Short mmCIF file of C-alpha atoms in Angstrom, two decimals:
data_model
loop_
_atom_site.label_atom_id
_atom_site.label_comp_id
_atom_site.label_asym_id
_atom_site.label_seq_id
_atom_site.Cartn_x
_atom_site.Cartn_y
_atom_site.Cartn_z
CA UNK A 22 35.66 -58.64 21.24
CA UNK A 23 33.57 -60.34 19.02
CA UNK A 24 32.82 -61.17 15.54
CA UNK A 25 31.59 -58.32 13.61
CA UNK A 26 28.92 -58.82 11.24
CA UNK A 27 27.31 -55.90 9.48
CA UNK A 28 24.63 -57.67 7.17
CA UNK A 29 22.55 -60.90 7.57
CA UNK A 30 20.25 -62.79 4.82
CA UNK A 31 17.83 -60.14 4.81
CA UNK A 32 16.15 -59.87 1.97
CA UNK A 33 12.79 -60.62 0.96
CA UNK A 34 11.23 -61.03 4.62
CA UNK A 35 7.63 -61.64 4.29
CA UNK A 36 5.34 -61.90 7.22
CA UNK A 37 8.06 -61.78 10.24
CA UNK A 38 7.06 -64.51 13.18
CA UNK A 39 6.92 -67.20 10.36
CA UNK A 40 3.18 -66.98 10.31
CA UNK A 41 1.64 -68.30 7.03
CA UNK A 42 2.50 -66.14 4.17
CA UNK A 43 0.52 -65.11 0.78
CA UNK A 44 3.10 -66.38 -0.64
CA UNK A 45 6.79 -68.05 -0.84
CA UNK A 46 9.70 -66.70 1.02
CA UNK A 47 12.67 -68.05 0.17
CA UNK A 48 15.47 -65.72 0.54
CA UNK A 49 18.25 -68.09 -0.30
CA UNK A 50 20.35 -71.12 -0.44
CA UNK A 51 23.23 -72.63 1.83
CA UNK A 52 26.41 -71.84 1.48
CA UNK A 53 28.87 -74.76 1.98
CA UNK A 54 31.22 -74.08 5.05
CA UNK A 55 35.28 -74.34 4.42
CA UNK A 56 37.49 -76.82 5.65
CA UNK A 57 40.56 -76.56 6.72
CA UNK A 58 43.40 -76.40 4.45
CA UNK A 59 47.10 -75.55 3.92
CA UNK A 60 45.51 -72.99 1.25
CA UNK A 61 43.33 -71.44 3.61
CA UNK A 62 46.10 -71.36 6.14
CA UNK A 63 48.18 -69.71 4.30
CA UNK A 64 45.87 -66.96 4.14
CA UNK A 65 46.58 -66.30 8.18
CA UNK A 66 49.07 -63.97 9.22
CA UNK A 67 52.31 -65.32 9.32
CA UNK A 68 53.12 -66.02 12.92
CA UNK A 69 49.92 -68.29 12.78
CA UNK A 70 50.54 -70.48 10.05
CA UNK A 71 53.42 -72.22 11.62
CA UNK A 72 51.28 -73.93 14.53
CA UNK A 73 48.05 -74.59 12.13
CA UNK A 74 50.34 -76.42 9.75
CA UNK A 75 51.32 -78.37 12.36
CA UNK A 76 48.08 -79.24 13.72
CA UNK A 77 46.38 -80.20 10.43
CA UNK A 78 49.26 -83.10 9.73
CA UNK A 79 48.72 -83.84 12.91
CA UNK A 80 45.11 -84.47 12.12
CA UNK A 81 46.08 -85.91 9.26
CA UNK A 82 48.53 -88.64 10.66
CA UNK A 83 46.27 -89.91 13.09
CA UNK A 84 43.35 -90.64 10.40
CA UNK A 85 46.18 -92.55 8.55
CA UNK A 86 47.20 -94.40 11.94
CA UNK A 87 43.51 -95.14 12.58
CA UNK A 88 42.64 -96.47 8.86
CA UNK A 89 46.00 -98.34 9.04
CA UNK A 90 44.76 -100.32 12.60
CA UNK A 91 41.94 -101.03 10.78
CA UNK A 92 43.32 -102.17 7.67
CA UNK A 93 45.69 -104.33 9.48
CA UNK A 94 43.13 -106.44 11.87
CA UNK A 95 41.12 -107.05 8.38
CA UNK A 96 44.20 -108.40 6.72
CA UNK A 97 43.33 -112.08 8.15
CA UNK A 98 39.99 -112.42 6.58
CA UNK A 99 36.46 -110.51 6.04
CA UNK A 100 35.88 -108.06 8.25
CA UNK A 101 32.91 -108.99 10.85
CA UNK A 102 29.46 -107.46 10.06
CA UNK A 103 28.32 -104.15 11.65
CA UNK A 104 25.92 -105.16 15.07
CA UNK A 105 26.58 -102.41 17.09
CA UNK A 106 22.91 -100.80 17.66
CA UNK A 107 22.19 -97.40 16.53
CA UNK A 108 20.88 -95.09 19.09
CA UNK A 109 16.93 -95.17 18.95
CA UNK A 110 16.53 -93.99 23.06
CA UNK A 111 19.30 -94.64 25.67
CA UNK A 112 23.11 -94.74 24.77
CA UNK A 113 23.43 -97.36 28.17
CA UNK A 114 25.35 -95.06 29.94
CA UNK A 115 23.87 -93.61 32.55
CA UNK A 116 25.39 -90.96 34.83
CA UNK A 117 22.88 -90.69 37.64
CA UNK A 118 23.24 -94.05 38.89
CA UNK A 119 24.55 -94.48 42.72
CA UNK A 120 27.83 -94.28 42.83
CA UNK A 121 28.16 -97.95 44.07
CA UNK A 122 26.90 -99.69 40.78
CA UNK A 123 29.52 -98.36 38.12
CA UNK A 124 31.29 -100.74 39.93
CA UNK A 125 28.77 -103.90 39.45
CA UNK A 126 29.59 -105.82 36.40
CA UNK A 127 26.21 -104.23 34.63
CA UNK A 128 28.58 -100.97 34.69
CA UNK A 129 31.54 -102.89 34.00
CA UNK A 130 30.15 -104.46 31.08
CA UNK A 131 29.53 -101.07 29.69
CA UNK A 132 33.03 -99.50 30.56
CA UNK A 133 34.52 -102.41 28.36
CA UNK A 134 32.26 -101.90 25.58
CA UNK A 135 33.61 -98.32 25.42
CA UNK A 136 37.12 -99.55 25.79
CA UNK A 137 36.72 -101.96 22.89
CA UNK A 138 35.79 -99.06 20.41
CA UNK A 139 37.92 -96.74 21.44
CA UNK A 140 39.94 -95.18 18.66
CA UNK A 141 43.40 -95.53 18.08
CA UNK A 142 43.84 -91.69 18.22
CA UNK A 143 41.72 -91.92 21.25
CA UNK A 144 37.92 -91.03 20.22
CA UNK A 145 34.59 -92.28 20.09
CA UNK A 146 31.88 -92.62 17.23
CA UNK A 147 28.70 -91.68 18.08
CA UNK A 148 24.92 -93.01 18.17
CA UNK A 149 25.91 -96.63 19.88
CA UNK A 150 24.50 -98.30 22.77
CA UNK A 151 27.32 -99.19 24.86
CA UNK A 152 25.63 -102.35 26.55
CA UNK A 153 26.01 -104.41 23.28
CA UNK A 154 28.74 -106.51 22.25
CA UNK A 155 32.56 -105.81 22.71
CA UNK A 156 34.53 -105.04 19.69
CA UNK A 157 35.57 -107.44 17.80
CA UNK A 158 39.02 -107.11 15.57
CA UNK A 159 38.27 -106.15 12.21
CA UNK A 160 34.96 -104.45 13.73
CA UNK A 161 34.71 -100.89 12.65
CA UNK A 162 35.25 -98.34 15.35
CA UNK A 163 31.84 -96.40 14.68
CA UNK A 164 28.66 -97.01 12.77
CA UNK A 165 29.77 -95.75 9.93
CA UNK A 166 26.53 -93.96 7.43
CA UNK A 167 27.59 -93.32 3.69
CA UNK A 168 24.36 -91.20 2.79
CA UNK A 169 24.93 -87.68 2.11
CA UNK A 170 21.54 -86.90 2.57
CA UNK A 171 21.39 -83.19 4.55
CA UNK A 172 24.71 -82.44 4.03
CA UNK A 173 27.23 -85.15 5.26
CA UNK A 174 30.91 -85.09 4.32
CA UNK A 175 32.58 -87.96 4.03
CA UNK A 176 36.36 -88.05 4.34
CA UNK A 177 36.19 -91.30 2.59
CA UNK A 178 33.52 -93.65 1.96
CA UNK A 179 33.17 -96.05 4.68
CA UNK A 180 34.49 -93.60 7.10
CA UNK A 181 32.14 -91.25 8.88
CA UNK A 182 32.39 -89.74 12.69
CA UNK A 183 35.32 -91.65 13.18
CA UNK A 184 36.10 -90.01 16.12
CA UNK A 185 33.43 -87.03 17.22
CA UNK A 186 31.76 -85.01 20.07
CA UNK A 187 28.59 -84.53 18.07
CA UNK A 188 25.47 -86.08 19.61
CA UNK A 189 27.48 -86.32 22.95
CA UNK A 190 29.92 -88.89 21.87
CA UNK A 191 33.38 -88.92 23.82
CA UNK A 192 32.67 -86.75 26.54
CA UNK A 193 29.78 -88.93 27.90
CA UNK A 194 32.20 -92.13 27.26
CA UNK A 195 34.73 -89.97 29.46
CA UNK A 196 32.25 -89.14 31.88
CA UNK A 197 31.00 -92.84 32.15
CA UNK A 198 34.72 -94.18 32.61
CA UNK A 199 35.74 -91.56 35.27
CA UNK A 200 32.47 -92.92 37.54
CA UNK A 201 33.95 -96.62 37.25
CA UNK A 202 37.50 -95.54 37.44
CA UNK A 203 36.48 -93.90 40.77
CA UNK A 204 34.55 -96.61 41.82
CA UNK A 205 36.07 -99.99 40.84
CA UNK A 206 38.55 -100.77 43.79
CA UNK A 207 41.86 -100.46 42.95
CA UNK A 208 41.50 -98.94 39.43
CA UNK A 209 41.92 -95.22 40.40
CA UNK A 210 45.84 -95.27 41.66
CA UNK A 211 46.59 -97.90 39.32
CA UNK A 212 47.73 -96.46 35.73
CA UNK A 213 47.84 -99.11 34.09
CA UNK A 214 43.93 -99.99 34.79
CA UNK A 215 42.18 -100.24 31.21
CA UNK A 216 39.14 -97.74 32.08
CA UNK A 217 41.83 -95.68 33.47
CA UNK A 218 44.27 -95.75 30.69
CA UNK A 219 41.33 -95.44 27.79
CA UNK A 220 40.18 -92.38 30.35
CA UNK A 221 43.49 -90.57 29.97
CA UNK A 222 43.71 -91.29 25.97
CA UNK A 223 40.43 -89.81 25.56
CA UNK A 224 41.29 -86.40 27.66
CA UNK A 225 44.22 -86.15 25.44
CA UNK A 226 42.47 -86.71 22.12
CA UNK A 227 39.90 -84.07 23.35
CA UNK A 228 43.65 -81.92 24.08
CA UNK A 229 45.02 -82.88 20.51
CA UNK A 230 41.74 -82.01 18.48
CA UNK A 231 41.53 -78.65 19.80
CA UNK A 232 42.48 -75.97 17.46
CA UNK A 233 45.23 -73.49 17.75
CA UNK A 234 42.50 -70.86 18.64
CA UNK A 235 40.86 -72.68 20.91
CA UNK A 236 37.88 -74.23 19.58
CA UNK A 237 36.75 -77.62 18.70
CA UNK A 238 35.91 -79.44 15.41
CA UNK A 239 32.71 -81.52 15.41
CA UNK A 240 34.78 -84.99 14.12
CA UNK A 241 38.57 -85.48 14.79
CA UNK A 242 41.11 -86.20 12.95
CA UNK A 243 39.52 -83.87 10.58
CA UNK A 244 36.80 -85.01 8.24
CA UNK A 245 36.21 -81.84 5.85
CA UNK A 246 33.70 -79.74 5.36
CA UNK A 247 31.35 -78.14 7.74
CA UNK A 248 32.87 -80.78 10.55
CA UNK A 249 36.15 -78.90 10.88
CA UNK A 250 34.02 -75.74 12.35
CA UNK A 251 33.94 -74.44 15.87
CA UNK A 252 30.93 -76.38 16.34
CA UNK A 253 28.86 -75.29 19.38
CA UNK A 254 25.97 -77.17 17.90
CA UNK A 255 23.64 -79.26 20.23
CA UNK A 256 26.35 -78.13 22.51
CA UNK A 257 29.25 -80.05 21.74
CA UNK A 258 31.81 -77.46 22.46
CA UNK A 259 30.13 -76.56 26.19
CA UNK A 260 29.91 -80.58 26.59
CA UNK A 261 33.75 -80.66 26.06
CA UNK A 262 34.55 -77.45 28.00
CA UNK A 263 32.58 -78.72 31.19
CA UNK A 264 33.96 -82.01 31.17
CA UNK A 265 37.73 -80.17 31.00
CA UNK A 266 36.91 -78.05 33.97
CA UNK A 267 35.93 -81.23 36.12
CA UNK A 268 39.33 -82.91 34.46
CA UNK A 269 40.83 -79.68 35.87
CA UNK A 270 39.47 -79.76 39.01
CA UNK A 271 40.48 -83.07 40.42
CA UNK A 272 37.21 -83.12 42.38
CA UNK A 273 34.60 -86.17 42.89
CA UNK A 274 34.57 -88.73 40.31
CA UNK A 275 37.69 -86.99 38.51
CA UNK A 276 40.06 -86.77 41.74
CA UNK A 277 42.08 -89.93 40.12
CA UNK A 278 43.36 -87.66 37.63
CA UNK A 279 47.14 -86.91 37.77
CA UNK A 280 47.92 -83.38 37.91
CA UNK A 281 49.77 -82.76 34.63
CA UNK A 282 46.78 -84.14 32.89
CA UNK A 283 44.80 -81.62 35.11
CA UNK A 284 46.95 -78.71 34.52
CA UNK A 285 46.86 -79.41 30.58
CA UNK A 286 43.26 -79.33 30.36
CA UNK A 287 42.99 -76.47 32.57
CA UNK A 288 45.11 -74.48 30.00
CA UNK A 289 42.89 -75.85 27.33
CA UNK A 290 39.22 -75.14 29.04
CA UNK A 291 40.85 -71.11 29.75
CA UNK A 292 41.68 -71.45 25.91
CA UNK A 293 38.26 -72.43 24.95
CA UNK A 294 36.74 -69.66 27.11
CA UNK A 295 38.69 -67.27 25.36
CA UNK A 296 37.53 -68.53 21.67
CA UNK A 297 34.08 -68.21 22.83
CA UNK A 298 34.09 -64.99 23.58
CA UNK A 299 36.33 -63.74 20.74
CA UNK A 300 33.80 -65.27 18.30
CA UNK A 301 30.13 -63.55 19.66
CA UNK A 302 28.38 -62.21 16.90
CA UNK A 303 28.86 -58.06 16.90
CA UNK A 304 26.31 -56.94 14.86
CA UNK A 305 26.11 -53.27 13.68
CA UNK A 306 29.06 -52.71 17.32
CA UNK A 307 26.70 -54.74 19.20
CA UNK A 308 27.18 -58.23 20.95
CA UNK A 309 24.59 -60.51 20.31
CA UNK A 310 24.47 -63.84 20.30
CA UNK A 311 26.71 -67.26 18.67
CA UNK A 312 25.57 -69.16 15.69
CA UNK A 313 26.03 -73.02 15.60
CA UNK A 314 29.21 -73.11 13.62
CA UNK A 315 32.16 -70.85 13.38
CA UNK A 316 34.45 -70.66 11.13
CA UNK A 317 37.55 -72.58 12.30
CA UNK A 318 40.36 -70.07 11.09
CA UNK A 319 38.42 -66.83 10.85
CA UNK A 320 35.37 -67.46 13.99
CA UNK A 321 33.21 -66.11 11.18
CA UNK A 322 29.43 -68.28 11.61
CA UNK A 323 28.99 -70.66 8.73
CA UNK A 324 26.21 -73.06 8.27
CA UNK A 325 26.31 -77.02 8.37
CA UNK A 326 23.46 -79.23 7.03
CA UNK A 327 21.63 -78.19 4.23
CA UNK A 328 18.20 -77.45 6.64
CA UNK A 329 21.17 -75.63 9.25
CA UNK A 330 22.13 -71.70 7.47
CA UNK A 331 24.21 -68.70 9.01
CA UNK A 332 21.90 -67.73 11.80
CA UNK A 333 21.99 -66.72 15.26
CA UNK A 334 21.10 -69.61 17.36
CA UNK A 335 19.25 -69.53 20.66
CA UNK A 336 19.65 -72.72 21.52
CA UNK A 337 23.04 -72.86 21.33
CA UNK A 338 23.31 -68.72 22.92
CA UNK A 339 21.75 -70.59 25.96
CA UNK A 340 23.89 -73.09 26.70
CA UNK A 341 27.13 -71.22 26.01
CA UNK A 342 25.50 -68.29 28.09
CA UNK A 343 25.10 -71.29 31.03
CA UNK A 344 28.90 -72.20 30.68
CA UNK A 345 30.09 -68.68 31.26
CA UNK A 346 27.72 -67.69 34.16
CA UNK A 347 29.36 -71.30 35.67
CA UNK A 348 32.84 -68.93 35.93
CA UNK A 349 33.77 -68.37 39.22
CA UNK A 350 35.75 -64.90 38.36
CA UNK A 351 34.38 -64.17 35.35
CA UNK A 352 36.36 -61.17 33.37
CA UNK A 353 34.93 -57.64 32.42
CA UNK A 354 34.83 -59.14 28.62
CA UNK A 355 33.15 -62.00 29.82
CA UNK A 356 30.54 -60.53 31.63
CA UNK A 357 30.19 -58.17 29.10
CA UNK A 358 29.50 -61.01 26.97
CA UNK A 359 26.86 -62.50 28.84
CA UNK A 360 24.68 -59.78 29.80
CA UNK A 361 24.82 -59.00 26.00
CA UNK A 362 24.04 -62.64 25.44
CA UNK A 363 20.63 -62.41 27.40
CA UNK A 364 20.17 -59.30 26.26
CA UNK A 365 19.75 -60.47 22.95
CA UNK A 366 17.59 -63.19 23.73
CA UNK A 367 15.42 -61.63 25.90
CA UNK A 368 14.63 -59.30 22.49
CA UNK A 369 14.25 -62.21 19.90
CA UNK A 370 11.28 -63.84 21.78
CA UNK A 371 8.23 -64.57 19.93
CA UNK A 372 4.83 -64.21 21.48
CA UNK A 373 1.49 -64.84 20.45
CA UNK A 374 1.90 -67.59 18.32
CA UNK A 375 2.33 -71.45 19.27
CA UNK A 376 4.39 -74.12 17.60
CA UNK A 377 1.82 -76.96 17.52
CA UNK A 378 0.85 -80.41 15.83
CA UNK A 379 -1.41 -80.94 13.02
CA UNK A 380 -2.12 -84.56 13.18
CA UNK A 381 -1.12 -85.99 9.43
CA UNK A 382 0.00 -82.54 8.50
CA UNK A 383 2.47 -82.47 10.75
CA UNK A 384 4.07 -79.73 12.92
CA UNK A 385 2.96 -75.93 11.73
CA UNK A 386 3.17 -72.11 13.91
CA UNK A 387 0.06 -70.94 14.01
CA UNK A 388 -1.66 -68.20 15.62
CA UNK A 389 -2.12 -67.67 19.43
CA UNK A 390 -2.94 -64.46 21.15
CA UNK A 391 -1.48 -64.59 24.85
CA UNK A 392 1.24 -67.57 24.11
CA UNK A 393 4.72 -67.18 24.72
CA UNK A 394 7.68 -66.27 24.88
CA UNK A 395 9.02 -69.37 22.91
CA UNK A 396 12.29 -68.97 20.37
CA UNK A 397 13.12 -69.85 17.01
CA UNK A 398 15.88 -71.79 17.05
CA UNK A 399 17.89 -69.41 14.14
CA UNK A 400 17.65 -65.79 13.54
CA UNK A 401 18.87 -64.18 10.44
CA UNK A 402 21.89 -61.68 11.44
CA UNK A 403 21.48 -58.50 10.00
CA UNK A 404 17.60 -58.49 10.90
CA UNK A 405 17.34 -60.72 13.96
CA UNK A 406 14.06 -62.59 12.33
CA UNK A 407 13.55 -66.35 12.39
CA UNK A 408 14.42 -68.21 9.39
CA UNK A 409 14.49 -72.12 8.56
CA UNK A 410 15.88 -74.18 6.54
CA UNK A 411 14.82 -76.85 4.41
CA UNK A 412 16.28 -80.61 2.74
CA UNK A 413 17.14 -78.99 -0.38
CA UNK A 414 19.15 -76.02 0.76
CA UNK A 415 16.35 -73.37 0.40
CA UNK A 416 16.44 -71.09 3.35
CA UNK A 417 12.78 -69.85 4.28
CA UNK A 418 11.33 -67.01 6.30
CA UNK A 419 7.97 -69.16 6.70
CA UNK A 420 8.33 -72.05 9.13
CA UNK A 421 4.97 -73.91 7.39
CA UNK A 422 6.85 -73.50 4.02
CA UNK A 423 9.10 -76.18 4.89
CA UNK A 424 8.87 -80.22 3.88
CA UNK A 425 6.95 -82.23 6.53
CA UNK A 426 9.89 -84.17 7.05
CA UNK A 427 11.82 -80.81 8.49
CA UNK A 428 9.14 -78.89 9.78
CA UNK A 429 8.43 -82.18 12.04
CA UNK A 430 12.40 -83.55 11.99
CA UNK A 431 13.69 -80.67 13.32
CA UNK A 432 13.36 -78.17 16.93
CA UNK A 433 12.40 -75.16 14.93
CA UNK A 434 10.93 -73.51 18.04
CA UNK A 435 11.37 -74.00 21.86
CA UNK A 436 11.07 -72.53 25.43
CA UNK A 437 14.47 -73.49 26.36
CA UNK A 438 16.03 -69.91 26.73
CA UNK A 439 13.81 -69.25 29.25
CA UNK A 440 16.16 -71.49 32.04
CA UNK A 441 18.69 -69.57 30.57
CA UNK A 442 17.48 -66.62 31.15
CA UNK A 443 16.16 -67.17 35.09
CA UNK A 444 19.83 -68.59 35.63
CA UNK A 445 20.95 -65.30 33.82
CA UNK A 446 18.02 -63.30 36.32
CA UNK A 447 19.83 -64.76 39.47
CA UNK A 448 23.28 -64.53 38.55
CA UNK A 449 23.20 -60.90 37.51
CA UNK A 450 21.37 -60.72 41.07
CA UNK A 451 24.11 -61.93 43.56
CA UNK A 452 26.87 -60.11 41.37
CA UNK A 453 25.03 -56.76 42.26
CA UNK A 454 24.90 -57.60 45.68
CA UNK A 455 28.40 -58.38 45.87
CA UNK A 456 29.25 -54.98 44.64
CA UNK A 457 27.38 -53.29 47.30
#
């Protein structure tokens, strides 16, 4: 299994670690990632097309239905201004409160703000705090942000994220309502509860926006561009394959769920396990790692913002590594997968250099004999050295190259693999002992 990739970026590598160079090293631009299209599918083989067809005017229904809500509440007068709050700190829904206060009306409160902007095809936006206001009709569903700047597409202006699980929208609105479904009296045998209700239409939006395949888009119904990829970026698609194992489960704060539900998202989370693993980067026959973005018809990686290329991502490696060693009878691909995963991360660690502020200058690597390991977040593919992107599009070899605003905007480098990697330590651990 796996995505085989022969050749990376590559060319013009300067001083490796992304130590200061003697001079510039950029080795490219981005390439725009593909949406998905009745031109593209019709490039699949023929027993495929059928089911993708049907899934992209699916998508494309549901937008209309969604625009058409809208467009109706607004037909009485101007629509209200914009107040819900951007994110700046806490989205107001915490999930490590005692179980007893998602049922005090603080909670409450909260579990009706997320009703309120609830999408008619059953979504969230993202980047709100949920203690503000309720919706109000004509009120936008999400905060809706018509600059382009770093890459956005729009699928029209005025309509952005409507409906995503980037930045942990949906599945964290999910999460919140299944704690005060579970612990408002009453509301957990009764279907027709609101929190309940808006509960199950947001499982099955997560159940209609997954593709044929198995994977996820970033926004749904379909926006275009770079957000129709298998997005596994800031670990959206482990978010939603976690929360459809609990779903599954019927355990805890999901044991309200009825059992078709369960059984539907346990067919999807096994269908999302099997996309992940199909779509590990093979590079030269061997499995390495996954890159933020995949390709939603071909798993191929593809890049996103314009400061976001084709790489191998260790970030992203970690987490999806974290979901499979969660398996409890993980398959002989599977495991194969993730002791090729760590394997591959355990050689892409940088030493002997530190990722460090610079007061006004901002955020530079610079020298450190002794430091590490720490990561770069992406790694070309054909020669497994950091690169970085910048605002323009330029893709760089040299971290200190970059803009201020991305060298300090941005997690070029972290030590996050390393929990990865001691999770990876004692799980390879206990299945050895098991065998003896």
């Amino acid at each position: 299994m796996g995505i085989a990739v022969a050749l990376g970026l590559g060319l013009g590598l300067g001083l490796g670690l992304g130590l200061p160079a003697a001079q510039a090293t950029v080795i490219g631009t981005m390439t725009r990632a593909q949406p998905v299209t009745e031109a593209r599918i019709d490039t699949l083989a023929a027993t495929e097309r059928a089911t993708w067809r049907d899934y992209l005017a699916r998508s494309r229904a549901l937008m209309e239905r969604d625009k058409a809500a809208l467009a109706a509440e607004r037909k009485s007068g101007a629509a209200p201004a914009e107040e819900q709050a951007r994110l700046h700190g806490d989205s107001g829904m915490p999930l490590k409160q005692p179980p007893a206060w998602y049922a005090s009306p603080e909670a409450r409160h909260v579990a009706d703000n997320i009703v309120s902007f609830q999408t008619p095809a059953g979504g969230w936006g993202k980047n709100v705090n949920r203690t503000g206001h309720l919706r109000r009709k004509g009120e936008h569903y999400a905060p809706i942000d018509d600059d382009p700047s770093g890459g956005v597409i729009l699928a029209a202006k005025g309509w952005n994220y409507v409906g995503t699980i980037d930045n942990d929208a949906t599945t964290t609105e999910l999460a919140f309502l299944a704690r005060v479904v579970t612990a408002v009296p009453g509301a957990a045998g009764d279907a027709g509860n609101p929190y309940r209700k808006a509960f199950d239409r947001g499982v099955n939006y997560l159940l209609d926006a997954q593709y044929p395949n198995g994977g996820f888009p970033q926004v749904y119904p379909l926006q275009g561009g770079y957000h129709d990829a298998v997005t596994y970026n800031d670990n959206a698609f482990a978010q939603v394959a976690d929360l459809l194992a609990a779903v599954a489960a019927r355990q805890g704060d999901y044991a309200f769920v009825a059992p078709e539900l369960a059984a539907r998202a346990r067919a999807a989370h096994e269908r999302a396990i099997r996309v992940l693993v199909a779509s590990q980067i093979r590079v030269n026959g061997q499995l390495t790692g996954w890159c933020q973005q995949h390709d939603a018809l071909t798993l191929a990686p593809v890049g996103a913002r314009n400061f976001e290329p084709v790489a191998l991502s260790s970030s992203e490696t970690s987490r999806l590594l974290t979901l499979l060693m969660r398996l409890p009878q993980p398959s002989p691909d599977i495991v194969a997968a993730i002791d090729a995963g760590a394997a591959w991360l355990k050689r892409v660690a940088v030493y002997d250099v530190a990722w460090t502020a610079k007061g006004e200058n901002g955020r530079f690597l610079e020298a450190r004999p002794g430091a590490g390991p720490m990561w770069a977040r992406m790694y070309d593919i054909g020669t497994m050295k950091p690169i970085f992107g910048d605002r323009d599009g330029t893709i760089h070899t040299d971290v200190n190259e970059l803009s201020k605003e991305r060298r300090d905007g941005y997690g070029w480098y972290g030590t996050g693999p390393a929990s990865a990697l001691a999770a990876y330590a004692k799980w390879a651990e206990k299945r050895t002992a098991a065998s003896r």
